[in-house]
GROMACS .gro file of C-alpha atoms in nm:
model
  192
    1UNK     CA    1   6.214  -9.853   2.908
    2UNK     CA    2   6.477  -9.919   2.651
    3UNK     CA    3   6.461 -10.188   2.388
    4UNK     CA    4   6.793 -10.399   2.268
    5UNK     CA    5   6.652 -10.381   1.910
    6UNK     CA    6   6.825 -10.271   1.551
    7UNK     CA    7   6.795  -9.980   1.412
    8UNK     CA    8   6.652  -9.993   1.010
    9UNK     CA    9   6.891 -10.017   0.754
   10UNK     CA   10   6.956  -9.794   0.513
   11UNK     CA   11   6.792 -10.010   0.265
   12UNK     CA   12   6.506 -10.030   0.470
   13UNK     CA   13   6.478  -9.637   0.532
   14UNK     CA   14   6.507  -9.609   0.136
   15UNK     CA   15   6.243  -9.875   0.036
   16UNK     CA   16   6.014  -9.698   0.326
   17UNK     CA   17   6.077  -9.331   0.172
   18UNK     CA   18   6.037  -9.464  -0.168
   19UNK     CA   19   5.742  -9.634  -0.174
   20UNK     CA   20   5.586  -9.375   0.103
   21UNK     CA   21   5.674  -9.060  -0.120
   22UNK     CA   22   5.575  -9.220  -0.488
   23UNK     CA   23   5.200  -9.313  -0.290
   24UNK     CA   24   5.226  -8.951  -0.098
   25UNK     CA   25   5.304  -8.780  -0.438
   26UNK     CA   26   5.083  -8.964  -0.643
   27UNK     CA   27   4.830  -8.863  -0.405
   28UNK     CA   28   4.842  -8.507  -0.377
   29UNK     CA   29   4.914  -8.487  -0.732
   30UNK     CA   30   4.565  -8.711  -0.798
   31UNK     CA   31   4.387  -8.461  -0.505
   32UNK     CA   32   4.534  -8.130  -0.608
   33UNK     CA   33   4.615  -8.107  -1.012
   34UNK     CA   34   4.466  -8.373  -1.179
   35UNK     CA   35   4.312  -8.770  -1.180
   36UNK     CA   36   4.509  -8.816  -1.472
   37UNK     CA   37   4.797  -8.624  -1.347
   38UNK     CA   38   4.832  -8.858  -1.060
   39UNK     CA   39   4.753  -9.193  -1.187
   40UNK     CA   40   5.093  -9.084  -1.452
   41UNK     CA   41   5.309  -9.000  -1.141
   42UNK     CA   42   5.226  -9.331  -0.986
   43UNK     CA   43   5.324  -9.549  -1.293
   44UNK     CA   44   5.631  -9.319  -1.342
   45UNK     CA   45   5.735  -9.314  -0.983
   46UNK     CA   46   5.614  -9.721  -0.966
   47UNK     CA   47   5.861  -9.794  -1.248
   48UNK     CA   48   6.143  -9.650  -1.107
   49UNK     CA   49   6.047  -9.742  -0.737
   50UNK     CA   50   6.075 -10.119  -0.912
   51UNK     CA   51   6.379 -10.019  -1.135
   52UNK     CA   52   6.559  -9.953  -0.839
   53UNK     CA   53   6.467 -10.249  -0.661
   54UNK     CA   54   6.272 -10.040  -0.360
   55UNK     CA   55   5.971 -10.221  -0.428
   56UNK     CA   56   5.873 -10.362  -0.027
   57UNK     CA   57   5.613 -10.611  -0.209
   58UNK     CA   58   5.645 -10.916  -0.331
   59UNK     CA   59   5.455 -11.131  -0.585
   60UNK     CA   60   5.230 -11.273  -0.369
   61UNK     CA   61   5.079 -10.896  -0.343
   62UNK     CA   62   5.033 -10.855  -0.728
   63UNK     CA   63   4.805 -11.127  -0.752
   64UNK     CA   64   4.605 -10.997  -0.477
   65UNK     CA   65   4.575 -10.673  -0.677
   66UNK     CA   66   4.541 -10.849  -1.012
   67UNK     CA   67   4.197 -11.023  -0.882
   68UNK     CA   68   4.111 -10.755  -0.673
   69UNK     CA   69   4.112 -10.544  -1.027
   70UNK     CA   70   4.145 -10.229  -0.851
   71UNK     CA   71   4.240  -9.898  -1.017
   72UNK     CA   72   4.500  -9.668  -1.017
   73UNK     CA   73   4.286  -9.419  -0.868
   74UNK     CA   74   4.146  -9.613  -0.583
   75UNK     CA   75   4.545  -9.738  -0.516
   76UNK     CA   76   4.633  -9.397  -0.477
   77UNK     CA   77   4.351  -9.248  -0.275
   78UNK     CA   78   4.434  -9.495  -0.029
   79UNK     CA   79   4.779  -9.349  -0.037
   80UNK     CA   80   4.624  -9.045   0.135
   81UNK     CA   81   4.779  -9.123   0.510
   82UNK     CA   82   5.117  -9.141   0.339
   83UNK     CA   83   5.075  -8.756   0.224
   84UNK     CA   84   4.952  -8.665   0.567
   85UNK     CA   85   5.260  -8.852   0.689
   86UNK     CA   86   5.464  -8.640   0.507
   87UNK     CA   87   5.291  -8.307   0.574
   88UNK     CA   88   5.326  -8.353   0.971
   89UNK     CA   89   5.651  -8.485   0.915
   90UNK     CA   90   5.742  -8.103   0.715
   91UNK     CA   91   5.520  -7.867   0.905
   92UNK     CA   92   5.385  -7.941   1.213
   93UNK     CA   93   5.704  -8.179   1.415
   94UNK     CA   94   5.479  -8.262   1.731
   95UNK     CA   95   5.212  -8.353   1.491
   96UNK     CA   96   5.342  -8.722   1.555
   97UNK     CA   97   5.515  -8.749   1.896
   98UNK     CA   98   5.249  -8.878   2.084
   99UNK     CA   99   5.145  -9.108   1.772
  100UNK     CA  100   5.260  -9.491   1.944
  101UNK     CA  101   5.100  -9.784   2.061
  102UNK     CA  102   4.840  -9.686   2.352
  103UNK     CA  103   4.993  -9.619   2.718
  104UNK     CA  104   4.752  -9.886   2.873
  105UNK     CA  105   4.741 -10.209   2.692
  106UNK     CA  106   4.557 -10.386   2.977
  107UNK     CA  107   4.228 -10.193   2.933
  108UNK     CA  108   4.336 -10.150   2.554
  109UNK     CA  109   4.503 -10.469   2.425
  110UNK     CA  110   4.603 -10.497   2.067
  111UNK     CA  111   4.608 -10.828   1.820
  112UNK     CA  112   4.887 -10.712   1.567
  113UNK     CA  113   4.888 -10.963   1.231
  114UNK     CA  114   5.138 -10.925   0.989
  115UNK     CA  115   5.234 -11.150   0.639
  116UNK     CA  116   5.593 -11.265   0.638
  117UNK     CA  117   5.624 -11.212   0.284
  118UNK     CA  118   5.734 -10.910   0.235
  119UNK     CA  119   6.059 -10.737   0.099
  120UNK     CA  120   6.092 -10.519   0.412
  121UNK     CA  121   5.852 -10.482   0.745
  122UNK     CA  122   5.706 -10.173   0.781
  123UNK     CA  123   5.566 -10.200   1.133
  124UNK     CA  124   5.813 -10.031   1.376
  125UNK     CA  125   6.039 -10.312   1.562
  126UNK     CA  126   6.028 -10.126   1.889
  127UNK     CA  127   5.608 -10.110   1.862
  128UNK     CA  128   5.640 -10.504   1.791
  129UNK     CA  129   5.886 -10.579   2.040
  130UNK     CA  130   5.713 -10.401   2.311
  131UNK     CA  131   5.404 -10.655   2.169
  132UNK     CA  132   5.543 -10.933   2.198
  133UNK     CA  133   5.729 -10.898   2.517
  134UNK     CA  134   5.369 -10.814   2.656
  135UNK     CA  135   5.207 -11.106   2.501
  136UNK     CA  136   5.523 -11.377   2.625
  137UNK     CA  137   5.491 -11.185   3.010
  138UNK     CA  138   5.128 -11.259   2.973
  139UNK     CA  139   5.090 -10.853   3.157
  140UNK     CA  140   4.832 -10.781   2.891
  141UNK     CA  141   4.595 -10.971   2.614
  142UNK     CA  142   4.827 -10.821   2.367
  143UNK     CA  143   4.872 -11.078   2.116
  144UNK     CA  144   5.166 -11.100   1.761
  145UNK     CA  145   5.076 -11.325   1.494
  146UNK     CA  146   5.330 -11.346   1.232
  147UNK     CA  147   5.094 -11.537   0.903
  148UNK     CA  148   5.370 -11.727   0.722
  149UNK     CA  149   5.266 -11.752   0.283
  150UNK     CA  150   5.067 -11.398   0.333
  151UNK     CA  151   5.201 -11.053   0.239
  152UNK     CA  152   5.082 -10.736   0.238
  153UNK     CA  153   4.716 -10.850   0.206
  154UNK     CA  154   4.757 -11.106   0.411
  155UNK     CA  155   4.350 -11.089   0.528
  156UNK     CA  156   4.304 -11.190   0.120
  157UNK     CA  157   4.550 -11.419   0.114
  158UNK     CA  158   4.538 -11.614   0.435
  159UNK     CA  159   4.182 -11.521   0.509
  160UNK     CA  160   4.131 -11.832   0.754
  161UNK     CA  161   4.404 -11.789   0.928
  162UNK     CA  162   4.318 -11.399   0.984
  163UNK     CA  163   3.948 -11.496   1.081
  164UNK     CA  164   4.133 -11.759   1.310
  165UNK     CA  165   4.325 -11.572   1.485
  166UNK     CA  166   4.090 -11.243   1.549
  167UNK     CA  167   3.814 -11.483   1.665
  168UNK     CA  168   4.060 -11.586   1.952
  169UNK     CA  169   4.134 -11.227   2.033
  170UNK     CA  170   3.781 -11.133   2.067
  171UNK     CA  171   3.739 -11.438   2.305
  172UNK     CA  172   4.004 -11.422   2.482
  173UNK     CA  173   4.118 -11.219   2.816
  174UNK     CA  174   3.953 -10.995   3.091
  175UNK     CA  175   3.774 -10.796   2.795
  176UNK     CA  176   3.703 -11.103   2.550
  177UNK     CA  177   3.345 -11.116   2.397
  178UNK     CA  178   3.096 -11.426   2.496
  179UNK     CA  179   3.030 -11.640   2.268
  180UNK     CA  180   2.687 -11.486   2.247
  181UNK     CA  181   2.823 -11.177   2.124
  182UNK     CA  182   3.047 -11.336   1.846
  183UNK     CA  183   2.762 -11.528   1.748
  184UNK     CA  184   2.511 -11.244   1.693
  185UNK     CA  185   2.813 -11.061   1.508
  186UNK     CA  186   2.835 -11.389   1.254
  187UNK     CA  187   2.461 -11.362   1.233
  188UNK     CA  188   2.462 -11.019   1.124
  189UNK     CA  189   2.775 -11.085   0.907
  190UNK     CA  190   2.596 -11.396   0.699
  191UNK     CA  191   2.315 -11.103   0.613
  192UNK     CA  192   2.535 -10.873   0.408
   0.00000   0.00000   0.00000
């Protein structure tokens, strides 16, 4: 099925190669020379990424990071799919055809959440599209939530409206939980 939907821009292809190769090199660099090796390629690479204006977050994600406190080194280990990306992407082409949303999304229905905030989207439009078309047709419990004031971390910064919305997905649909299952899941959840 084809989808009427715009291609990215070339902005958007740049800001998505920038900030995906300064995490993917920070990373192997990090994995493969040195800790301090890496966490100087991703403040070199993260100043230019911003002096060029290919920075995809906004504000709203630096604070989230600021009170988070994390460091440099936990920022770029979790960078690691980006390298990965990268490697299929160079060496192994069928590595990723096959990587999509699932073929069923009756039996497998998916709750996507994204923050509006954001310099660029990096979910693919088609994926979304495809989401929301299911979701409007009602031919699946697929659900889009787009969490307005929220970027990147937008389960930090909008937590209640996350929690919100992914306690209605788990309710909801031919494969929704009962309520006695969501309840022994907050039970377990107020222990930790």
């Amino acid at each position: 099925e084809q989808y009427n939907i715009a291609p990215y821009t070339n902005r958007e292809n740049l800001v998505y190669l920038a900030y995906r190769g300064r995490n993917a090199y920070s990373f192997v660099t990090m994995r493969y020379i040195s800790e301090i090796a890496g966490v100087i390629a991703y403040w070199f690479l993260t100043g230019l990424v911003r002096m060029l204006r290919l920075e995809p977050l906004f504000d709203i994600d630096e604070e989230v990071l600021a009170r988070r406190k994390m460091s440099t080194n936990h920022l770029v280990y979790m960078a690691y799919p980006y390298y990965y990306l990268f490697y299929a992407l160079m060496y192994d082409k069928q590595a990723l055809a096959h990587a999509t949303l699932p073929l069923d999304l009756v039996r497998m229905p998916i709750l996507y959440i994204y923050g509006t905030e954001k310099n660029v989207m990096f979910h693919d439009h088609r994926g979304l599209a495809l989401l929301e078309r299911e979701e409007m047709q009602g031919r699946s419990d697929c659900r889009v939530v787009k969490v307005d004031g929220a970027g990147h971390w937008m389960y930090c910064q909008r937590p209640e409206v996350c929690e919100r919305e992914i306690r209605k997905f788990l309710r909801s649909g031919k494969h929704g939980l009962d309520d006695e299952v969501v309840h022994e899941g907050d039970r377990m959840l107020s222990k930790l």
